[in-house]
XYZ file of C-alpha atoms in Angstrom:
632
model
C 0.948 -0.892 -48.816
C -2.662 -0.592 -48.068
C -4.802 1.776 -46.195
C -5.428 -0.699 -43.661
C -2.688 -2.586 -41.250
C -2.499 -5.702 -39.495
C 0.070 -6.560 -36.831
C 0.716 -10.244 -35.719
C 3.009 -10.792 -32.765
C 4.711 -13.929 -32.076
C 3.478 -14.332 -28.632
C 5.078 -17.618 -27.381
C 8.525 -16.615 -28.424
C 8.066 -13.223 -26.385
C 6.889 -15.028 -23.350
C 10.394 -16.648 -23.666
C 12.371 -13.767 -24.387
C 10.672 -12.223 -20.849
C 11.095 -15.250 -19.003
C 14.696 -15.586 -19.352
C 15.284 -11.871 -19.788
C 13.522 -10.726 -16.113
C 14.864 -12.604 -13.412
C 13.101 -13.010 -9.906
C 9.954 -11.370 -10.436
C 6.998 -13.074 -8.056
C 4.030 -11.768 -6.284
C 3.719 -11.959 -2.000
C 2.030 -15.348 -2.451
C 4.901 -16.290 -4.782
C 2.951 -16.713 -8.469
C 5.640 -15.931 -10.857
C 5.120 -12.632 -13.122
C 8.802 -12.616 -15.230
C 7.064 -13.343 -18.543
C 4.097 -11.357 -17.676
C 5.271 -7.976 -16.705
C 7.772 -8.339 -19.956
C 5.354 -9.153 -22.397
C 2.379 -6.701 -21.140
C 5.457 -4.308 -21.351
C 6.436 -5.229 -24.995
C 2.477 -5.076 -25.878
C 1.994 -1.674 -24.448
C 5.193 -0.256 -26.463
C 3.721 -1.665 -29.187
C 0.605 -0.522 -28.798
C 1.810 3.328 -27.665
C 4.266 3.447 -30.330
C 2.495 1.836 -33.509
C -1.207 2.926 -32.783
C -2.389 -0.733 -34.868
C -5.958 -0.832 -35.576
C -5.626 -4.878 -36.149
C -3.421 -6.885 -34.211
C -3.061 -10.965 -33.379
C -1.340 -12.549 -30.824
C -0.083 -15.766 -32.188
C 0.518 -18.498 -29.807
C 2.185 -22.191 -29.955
C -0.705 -24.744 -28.359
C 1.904 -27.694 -27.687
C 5.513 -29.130 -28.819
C 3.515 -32.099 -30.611
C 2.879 -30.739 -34.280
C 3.092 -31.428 -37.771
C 6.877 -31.313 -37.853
C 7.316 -33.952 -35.324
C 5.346 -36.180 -37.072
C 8.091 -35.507 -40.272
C 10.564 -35.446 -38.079
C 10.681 -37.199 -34.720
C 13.813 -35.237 -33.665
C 12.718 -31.854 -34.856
C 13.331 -29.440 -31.597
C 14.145 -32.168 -29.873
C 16.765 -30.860 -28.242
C 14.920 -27.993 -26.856
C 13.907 -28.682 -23.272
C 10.313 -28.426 -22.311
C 8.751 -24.614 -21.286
C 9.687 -24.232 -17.579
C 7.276 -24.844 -14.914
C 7.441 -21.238 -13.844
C 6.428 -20.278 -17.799
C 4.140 -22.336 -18.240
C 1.619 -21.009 -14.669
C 2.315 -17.611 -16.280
C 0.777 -17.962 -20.072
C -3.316 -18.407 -19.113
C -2.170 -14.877 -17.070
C -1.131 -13.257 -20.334
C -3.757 -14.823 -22.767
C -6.151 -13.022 -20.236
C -3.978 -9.666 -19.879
C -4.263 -9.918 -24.146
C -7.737 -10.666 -24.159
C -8.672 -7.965 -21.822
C -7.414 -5.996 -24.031
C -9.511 -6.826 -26.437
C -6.631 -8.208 -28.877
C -7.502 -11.770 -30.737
C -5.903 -14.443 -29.867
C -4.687 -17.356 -32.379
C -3.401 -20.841 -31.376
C -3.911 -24.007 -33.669
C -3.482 -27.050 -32.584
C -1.128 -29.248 -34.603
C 0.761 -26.147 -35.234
C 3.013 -23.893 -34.477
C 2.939 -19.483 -33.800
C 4.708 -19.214 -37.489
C 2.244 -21.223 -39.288
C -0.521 -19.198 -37.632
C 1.268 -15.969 -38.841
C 2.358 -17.082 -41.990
C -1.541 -17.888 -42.871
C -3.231 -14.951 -41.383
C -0.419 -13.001 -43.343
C -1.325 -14.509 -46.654
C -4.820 -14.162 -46.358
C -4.481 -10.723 -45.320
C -2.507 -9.913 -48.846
C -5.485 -11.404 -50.567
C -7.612 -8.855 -49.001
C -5.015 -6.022 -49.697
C -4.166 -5.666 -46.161
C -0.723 -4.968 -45.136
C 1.193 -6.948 -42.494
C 3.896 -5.759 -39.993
C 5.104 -9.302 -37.745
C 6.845 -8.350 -34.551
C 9.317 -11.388 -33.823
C 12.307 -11.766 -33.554
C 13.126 -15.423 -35.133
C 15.051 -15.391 -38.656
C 12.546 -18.014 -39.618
C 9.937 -15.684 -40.240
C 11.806 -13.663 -42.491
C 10.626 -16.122 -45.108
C 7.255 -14.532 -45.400
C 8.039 -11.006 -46.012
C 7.098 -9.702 -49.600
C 5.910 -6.296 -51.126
C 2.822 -6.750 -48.838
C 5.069 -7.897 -45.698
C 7.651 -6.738 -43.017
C 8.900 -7.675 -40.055
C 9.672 -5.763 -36.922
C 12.356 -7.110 -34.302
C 11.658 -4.832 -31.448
C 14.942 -6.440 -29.485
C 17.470 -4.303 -31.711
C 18.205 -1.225 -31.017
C 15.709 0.896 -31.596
C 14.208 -1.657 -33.299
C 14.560 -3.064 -36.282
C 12.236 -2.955 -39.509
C 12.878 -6.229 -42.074
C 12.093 -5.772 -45.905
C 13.182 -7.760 -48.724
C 16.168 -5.326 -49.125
C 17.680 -6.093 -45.681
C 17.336 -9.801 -45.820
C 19.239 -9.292 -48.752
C 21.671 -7.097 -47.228
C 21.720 -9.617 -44.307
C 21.720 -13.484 -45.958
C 22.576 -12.411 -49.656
C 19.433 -13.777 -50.756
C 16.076 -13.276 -51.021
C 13.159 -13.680 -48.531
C 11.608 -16.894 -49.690
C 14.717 -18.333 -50.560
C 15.429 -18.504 -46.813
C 14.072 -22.278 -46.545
C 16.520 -23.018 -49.069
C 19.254 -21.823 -47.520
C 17.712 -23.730 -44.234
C 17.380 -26.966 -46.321
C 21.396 -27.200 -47.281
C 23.050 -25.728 -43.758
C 20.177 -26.685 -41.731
C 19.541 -24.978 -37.955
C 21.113 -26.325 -35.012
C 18.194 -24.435 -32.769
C 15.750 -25.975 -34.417
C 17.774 -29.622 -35.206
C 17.064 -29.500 -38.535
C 19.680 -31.571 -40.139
C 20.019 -29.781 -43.916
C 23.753 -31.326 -44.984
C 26.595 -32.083 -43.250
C 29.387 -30.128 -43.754
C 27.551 -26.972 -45.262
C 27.979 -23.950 -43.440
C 25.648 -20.385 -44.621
C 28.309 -19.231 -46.885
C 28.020 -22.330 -49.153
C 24.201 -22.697 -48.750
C 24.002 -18.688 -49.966
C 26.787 -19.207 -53.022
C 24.749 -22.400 -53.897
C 21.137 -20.525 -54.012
C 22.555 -17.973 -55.737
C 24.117 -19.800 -58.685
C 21.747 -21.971 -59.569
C 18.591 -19.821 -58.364
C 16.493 -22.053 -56.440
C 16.990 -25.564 -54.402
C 14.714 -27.091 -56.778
C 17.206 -26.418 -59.903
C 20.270 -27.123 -57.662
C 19.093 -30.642 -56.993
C 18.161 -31.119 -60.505
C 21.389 -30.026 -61.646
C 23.900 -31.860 -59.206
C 26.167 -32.897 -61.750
C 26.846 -29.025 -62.485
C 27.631 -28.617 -58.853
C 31.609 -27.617 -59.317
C 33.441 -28.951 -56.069
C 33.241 -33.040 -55.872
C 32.882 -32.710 -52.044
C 29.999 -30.471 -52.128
C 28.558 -32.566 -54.905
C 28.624 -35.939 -53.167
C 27.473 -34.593 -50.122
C 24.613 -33.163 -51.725
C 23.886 -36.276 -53.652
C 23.965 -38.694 -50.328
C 21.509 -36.358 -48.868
C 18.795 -35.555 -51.157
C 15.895 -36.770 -49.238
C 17.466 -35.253 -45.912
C 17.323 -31.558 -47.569
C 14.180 -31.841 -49.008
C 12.712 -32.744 -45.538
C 15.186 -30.223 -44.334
C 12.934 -27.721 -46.337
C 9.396 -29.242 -45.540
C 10.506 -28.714 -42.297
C 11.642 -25.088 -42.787
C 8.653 -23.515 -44.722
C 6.275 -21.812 -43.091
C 2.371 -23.379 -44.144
C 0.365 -20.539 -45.386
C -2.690 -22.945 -45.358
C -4.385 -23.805 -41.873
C -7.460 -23.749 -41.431
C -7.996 -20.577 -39.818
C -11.256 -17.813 -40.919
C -9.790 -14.718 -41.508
C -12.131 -12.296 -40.095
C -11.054 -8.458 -39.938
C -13.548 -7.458 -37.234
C -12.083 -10.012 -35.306
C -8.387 -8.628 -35.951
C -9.852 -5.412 -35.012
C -8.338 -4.087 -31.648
C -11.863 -3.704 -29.299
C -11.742 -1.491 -26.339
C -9.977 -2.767 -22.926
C -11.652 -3.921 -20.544
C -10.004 -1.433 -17.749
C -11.865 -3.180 -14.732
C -10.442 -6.484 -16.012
C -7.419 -5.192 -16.707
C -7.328 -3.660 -12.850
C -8.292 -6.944 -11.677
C -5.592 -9.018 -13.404
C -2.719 -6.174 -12.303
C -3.861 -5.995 -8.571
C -4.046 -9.603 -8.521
C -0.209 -9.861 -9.900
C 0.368 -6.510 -7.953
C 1.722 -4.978 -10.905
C 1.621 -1.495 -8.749
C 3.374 0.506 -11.872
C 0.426 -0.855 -14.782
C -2.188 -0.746 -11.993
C -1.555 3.650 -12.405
C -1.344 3.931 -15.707
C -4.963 2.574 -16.246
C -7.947 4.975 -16.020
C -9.680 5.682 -13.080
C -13.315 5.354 -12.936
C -15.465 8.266 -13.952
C -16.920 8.774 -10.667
C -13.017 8.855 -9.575
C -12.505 11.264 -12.083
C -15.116 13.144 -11.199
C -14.436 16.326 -8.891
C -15.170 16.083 -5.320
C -16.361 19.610 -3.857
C -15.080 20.557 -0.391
C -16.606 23.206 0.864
C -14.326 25.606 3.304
C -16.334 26.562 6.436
C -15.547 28.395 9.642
C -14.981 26.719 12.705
C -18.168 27.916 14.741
C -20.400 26.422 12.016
C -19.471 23.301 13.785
C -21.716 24.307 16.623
C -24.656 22.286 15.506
C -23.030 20.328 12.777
C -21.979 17.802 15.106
C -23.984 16.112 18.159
C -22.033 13.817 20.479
C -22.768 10.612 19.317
C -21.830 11.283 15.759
C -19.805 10.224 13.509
C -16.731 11.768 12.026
C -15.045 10.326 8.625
C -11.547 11.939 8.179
C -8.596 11.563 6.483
C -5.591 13.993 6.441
C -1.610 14.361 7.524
C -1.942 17.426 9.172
C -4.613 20.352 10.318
C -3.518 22.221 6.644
C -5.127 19.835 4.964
C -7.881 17.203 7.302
C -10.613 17.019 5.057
C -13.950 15.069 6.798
C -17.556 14.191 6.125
C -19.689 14.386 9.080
C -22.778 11.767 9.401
C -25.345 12.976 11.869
C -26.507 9.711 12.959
C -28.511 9.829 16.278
C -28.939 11.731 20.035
C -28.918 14.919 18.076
C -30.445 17.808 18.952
C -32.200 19.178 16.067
C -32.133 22.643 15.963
C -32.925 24.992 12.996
C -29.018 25.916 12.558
C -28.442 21.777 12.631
C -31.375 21.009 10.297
C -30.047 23.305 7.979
C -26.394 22.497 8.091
C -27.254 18.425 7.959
C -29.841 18.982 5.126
C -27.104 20.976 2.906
C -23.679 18.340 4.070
C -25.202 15.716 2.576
C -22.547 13.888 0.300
C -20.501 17.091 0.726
C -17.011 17.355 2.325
C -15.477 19.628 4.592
C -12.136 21.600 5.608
C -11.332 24.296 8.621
C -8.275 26.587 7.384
C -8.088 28.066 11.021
C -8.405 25.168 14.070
C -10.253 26.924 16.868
C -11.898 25.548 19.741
C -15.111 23.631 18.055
C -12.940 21.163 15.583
C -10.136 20.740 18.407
C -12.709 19.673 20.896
C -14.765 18.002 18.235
C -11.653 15.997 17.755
C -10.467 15.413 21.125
C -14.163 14.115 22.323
C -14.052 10.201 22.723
C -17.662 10.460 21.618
C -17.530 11.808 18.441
C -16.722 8.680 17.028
C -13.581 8.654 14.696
C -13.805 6.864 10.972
C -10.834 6.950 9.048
C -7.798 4.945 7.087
C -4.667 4.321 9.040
C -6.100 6.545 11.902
C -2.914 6.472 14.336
C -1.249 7.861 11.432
C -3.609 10.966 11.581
C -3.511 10.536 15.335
C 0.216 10.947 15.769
C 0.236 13.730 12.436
C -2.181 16.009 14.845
C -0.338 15.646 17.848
C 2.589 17.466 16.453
C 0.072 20.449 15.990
C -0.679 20.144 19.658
C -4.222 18.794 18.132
C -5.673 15.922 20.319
C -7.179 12.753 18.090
C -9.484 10.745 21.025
C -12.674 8.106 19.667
C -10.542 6.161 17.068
C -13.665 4.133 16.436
C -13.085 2.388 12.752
C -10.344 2.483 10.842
C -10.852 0.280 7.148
C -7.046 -0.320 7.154
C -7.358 -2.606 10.470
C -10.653 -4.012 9.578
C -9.003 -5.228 6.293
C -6.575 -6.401 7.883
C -8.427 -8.515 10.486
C -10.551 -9.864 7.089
C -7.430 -10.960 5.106
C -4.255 -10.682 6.899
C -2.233 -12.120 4.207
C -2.896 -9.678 2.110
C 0.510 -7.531 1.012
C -1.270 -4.456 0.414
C -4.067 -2.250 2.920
C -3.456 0.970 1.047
C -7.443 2.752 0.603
C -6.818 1.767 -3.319
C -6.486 -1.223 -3.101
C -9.127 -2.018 -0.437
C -11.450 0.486 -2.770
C -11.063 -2.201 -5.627
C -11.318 -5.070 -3.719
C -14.621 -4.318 -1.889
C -15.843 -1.821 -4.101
C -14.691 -2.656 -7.383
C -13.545 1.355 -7.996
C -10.450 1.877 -9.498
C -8.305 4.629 -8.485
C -6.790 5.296 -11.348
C -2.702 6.835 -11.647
C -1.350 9.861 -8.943
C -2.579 9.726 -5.326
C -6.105 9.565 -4.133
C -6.837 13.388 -2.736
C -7.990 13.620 1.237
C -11.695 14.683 0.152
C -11.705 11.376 -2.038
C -9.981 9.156 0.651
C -12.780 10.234 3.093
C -15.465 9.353 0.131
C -13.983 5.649 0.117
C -14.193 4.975 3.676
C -17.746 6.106 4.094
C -18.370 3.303 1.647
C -16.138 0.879 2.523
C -17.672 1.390 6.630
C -20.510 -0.726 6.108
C -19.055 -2.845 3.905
C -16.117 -3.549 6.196
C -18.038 -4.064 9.227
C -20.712 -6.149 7.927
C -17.238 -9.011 6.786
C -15.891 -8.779 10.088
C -19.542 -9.680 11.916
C -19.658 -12.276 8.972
C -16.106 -13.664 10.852
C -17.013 -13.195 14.322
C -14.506 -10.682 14.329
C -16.284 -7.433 15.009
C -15.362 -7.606 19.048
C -12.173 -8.522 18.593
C -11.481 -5.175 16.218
C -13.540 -3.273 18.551
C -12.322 -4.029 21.961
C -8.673 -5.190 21.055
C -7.874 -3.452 18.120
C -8.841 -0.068 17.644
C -8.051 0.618 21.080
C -4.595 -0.780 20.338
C -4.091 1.684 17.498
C -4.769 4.303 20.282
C -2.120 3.185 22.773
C 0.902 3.009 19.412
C -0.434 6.295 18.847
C 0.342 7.116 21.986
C 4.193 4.857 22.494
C 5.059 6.609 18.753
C 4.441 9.863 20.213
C 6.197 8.958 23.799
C 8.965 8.020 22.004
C 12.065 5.520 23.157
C 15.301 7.171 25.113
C 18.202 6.278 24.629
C 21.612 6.566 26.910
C 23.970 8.115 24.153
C 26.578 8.169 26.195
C 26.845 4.427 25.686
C 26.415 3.940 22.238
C 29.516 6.786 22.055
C 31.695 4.299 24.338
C 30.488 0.972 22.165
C 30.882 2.442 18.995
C 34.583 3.572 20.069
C 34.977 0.034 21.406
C 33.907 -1.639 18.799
C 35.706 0.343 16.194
C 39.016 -1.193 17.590
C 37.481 -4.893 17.937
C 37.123 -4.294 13.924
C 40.779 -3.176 13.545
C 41.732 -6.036 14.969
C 39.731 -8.310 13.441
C 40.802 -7.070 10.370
C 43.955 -7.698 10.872
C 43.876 -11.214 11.779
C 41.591 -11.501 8.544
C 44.827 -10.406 6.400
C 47.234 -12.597 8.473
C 45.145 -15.769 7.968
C 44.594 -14.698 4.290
C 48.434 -13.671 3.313
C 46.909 -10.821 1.867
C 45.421 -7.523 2.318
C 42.033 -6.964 0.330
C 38.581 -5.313 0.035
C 37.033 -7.389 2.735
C 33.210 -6.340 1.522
C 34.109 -7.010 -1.999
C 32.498 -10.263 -2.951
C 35.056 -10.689 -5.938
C 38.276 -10.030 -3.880
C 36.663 -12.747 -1.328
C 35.960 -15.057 -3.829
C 39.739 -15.003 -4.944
C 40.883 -15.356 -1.583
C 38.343 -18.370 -0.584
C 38.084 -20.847 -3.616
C 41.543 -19.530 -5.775
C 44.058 -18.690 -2.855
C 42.764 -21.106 0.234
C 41.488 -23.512 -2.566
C 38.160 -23.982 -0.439
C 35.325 -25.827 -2.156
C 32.799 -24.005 -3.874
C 29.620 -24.921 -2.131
C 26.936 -22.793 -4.534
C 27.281 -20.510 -7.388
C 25.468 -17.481 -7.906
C 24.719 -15.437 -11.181
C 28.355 -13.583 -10.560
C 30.197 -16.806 -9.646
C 30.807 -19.183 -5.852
C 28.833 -17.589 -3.283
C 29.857 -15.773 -0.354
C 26.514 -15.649 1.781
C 26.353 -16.354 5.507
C 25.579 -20.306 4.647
C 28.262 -20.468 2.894
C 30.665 -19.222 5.178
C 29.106 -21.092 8.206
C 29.830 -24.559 5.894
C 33.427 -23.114 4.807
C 33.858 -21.802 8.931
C 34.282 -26.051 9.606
C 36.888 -26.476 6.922
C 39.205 -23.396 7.991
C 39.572 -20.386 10.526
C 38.831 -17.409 8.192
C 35.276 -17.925 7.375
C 34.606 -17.835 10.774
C 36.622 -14.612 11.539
C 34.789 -13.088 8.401
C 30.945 -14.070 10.139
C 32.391 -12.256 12.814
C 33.625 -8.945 11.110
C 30.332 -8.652 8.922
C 27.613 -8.944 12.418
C 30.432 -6.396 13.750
C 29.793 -4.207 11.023
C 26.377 -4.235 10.582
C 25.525 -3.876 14.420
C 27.733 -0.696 13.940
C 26.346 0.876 11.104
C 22.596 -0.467 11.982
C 22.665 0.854 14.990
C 25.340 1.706 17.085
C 26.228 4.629 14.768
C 23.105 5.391 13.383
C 20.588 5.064 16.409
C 22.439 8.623 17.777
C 21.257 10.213 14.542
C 17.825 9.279 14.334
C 17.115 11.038 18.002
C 14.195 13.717 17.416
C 16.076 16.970 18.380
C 12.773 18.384 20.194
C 12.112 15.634 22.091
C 15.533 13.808 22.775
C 13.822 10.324 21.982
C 13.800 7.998 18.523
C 9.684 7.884 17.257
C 9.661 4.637 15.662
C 6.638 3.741 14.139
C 4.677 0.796 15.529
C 2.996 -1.427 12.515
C -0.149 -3.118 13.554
C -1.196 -4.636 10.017
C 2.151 -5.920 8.533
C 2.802 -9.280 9.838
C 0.190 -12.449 8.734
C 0.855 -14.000 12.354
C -0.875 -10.730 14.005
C 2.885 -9.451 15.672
C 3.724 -5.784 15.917
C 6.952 -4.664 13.991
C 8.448 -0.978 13.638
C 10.033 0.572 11.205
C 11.894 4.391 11.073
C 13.657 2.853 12.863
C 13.680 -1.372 12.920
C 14.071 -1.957 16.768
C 12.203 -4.901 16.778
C 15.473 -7.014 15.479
C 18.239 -5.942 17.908
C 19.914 -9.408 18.773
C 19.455 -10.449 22.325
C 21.901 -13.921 21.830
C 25.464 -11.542 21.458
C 27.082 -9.258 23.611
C 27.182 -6.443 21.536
C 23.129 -6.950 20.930
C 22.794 -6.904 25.044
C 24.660 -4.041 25.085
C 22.835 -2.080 22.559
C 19.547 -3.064 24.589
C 20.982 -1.451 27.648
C 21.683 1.900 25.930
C 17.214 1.963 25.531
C 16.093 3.763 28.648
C 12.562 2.539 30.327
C 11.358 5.847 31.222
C 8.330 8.002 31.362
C 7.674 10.919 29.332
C 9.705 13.512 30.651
């Protein structure tokens, strides 16, 4: 082996392998990402693991090649790439390209040709060759200067001539030969009918190559295998033509070009957050200014005497008064006093913290005029109110304005809007308070200047922000609920489910696991003999569709509708409603989500009220156990 290493990678047969391997992967806007998250996965263990300095990805251009034109029916029997494969390869020829691996495609011409070439000219210029695939027909090309890697085996699995021995009893670049008298079914090349692998292999081996078999038919010992041989001679030696590999395109071989360049991280960012690959998107490197140390500088609370006039602003970010970090921006109506001049001169691009909250910050903070600039700022709102801290003058927060700007966007969090209007990547871990605050002073202007752009600058300032403030305030007030009642329905509705259960077991003959879908399934299509309406991966379905078609062929479906709304209203919230009260306060807190729908609706969440039926009596009756009341 030489000092220097190439790696080729049979692309298009790993973008299969992913596709059919990862099932259901899409983004929000529903681009499928199957292929691409198992490929970029494959590529980075490959390029953790094996540390190549030169590496190729190899790709098929079309179906229509060389063979065809031998062979009309060659693959023919292999169905075109899927729809849903085919809007995902330009994504992973940019993903490769980004980071800054060649690419190889040839038109006329398939991945193997392209390998088998660049891995013969790379033997003429003493460079050794690893191939990553996993088809047997590459095999063919592995030599003293050669190898193959099949990274789907456990643990992988490293090819030399000694294993293909091992494996087909013959020798690497007798393979074709072997091809040429059993032929492939995957690949519909016909070789001769009525030899299997075992004869091709004793064949091969006897008379050393197919060249001196076929010239030596009449030595052939069993008649059958003879004539079969001799009706078919043309067949195998297209058979062959069609097997071997062409170590002769067309293609320069260039080792600069094979050499692995350095990623292009921002591109690389782009591509992930764009396929919001949230897992890939951290383990890229954050920016250097990112990685650069922010300094916070701890200062007492009656240094914010003159640090802050009443019409200033105040950028903050923070879960609690432990550890608010802000960045105050003197703007105008201040008072410039000698104390002030010197503060404002030294806080310039420098970011602060109070360990002890004292009057200054807490009426700094409560004061409608000091305006309020943060991310998510009901969050910090509500966080500060359980530290008897007062949040008033929510003035901008970025996560609304982004919102209001693209509300079909599946994503607000600060790293993400940092990329996309800043073009700074936050690199892997969280973003720190003092480097949160750093953001939103530059996303502010940016922000503000798109939603004047949209004409929607009053509607985030008089409906919006204020808004935020009232949630704030219905999160902290809390929702009361009349326990008493849920106790009674829960009690009641325990023995509605016995019953119901037991009419399940009459009409079924049978008692069973009614929330196993197996047991169902037995009972439905193999005991009742209803039709199968659709199949899932695990066999007939049992969804709600199903049973609602199934509920107007016999009673049990519609007993089994019944008993699963039943349970989940229980365990939803009947039962678990009671457990979620805050024991200080006697009330649920759910939280109120102002930028999660695309139509511009509220939902909650901690809990989901927002989806308490109102058509059923048990969903009435859970509404009347919520209490309109004030605060107490």
């Amino acid at each position: 082996m030489g000092k220097q290493h190439l790696y080729l990678i049979d692309a298009t047969a790993f973008c299969y392998r992913a596709f059919y391997a990862l099932k259901g992967l899409t983004t929000s806007f529903g681009q499928p990402t199957n292929a691409i998250y198992g490929f970029v996965t494959m590529l980075n263990k490959i390029l953790k693991e094996n540390k190549p300095e030169y590496l190729a990805a190899c790709f098929d251009v079309s179906r229509d090649t060389f063979r065809q034109k031998k062979f009309a029916e060659y693959k023919i029997q292999r169905p075109p790439m899927p729809e849903g494969l085919t809007a995902q390869i330009p994504y992973i020829k940019e993903i490769i390209s980004a980071q800054g691996i060649a690419i190889y495609e040839l038109k006329g011409y398939e991945a193997d040709d392209i390998i088998a070439t660049l891995s013969a000219k790379a033997k003429t210029h003493k460079i050794s060759t690893t191939i990553i695939s996993s088809d047997k027909d590459i095999l063919q090309l592995i030599d003293d200067n050669t190898d193959v890697f099949n990274p789907y085996r456990e643990d992988g699995l490293l090819y030399d001539a000694k294993q293909v021995a091992e494996r087909f009893g013959v020798r690497p670049e007798d393979l074709p030969d072997i091809i040429a008298l059993m032929g492939d079914d995957v690949d519909n090349i016909p070789g001769v009918p009525g030899i299997g692998e075992k004869t091709a292999v004793e064949l091969i081996k006897e008379f050393g190559s197919l060249d001196k078999l076929l010239n030596n038919t009449d030595k052939i010992k069993q008649e059958k295998i003879k004539k079969a041989i001799n009706d078919n001679i043309e067949q195998i030696k297209l058979s062959r033509e069609l097997a071997v590999l062409d170590k002769k395109l067309d293609i320069d071989f260039e080792l600069e070009k094979l050499k692995i360049g350095e990623p292009d991280v921002k591109e690389l960012y782009r591509l992930f957050n764009r396929l919001e690959f949230k897992k890939l998107l951290k383990d890229l490197p954050a920016d250097e200014e990112q990685q650069s140390e922010i300094k916070i500088e701890e200062i007492e609370d009656n240094d914010l005497t003159d640090l802050l006039g009443p019409a200033d602003e105040l950028f903050l970010c923070g879960q609690s008064k432990q550890d608010l970090v802000f960045y105050a921006n003197p703007v105008r109506n201040i008072i410039r006093t000698d104390g002030f001049n010197k503060i404002s001169n030294g806080a310039k691009d420098k970011f602060f913290r109070i360990s002890e909250f004292k009057d200054n910050i807490r009426g700094i903070l409560a004061c409608p005029e000091v305006k309020k600039v943060g991310h998510n700022l009901k969050k910090i709102k509500v966080s500060l109110a359980k530290d008897n801290i007062a949040l008033e003058g929510l003035y901008f927060d970025a996560m609304i304005a982004a919102y209001l700007i693209n509300p079909s966007s599946s994503d607000y969090a600060l790293d993400n809007l940092a990329w996309e209007f800043l073009k700074v990547m936050s690199g892997s871990g969280p973003l720190s308070n003092a480097r949160a605050v750093d953001l939103i002073l530059k996303l502010k202007p940016l922000l503000e200047e798109e939603l004047r752009k949209k004409s929607l600058f009053n509607l985030f300032r008089e409906i919006e922000m204020p808004l935020s403030s009232v949630l704030a305030e219905m999160e902290l007030n809390g929702i009361k609920l009349d326990l008493k009642l849920l106790r009674e329905l829960s009690q009641d509705l325990e023995k509605r489910l016995i019953k119901l259960i037991e009419q399940i077991y009459e009409m079924s003959g049978t008692e069973f696991n009614i929330n196993s879908p197996k047991q169902l399934r037995d009972i439905l299509f193999e005991r009742l003999k209803l039709p199968v309406v659709k199949r899932s991966k695990t066999g007939p379905s049992t969804d709600e569709e199903v049973l609602r078609n199934l509920a107007k062929k016999h009673k049990l479906p519609q007993l089994l509708l019944e008993y699963r709304q039943l349970t989940k209203l229980k365990s939803t919230y009947i039962d678990a409603l009671p457990d979620l009260v805050d024991k200080n306060t006697g009330r649920i807190h759910t939280s109120f989500n102002q930028a999660a729908t695309e139509t511009g609706r509220l939902s909650s969440s901690n809990p989901n009220l927002q989806n308490i039926p109102v058509k059923t009596d048990i969903g009435r009756k859970i509404r009347q156990a919520i209490i309109s009341s004030s605060p107490d």
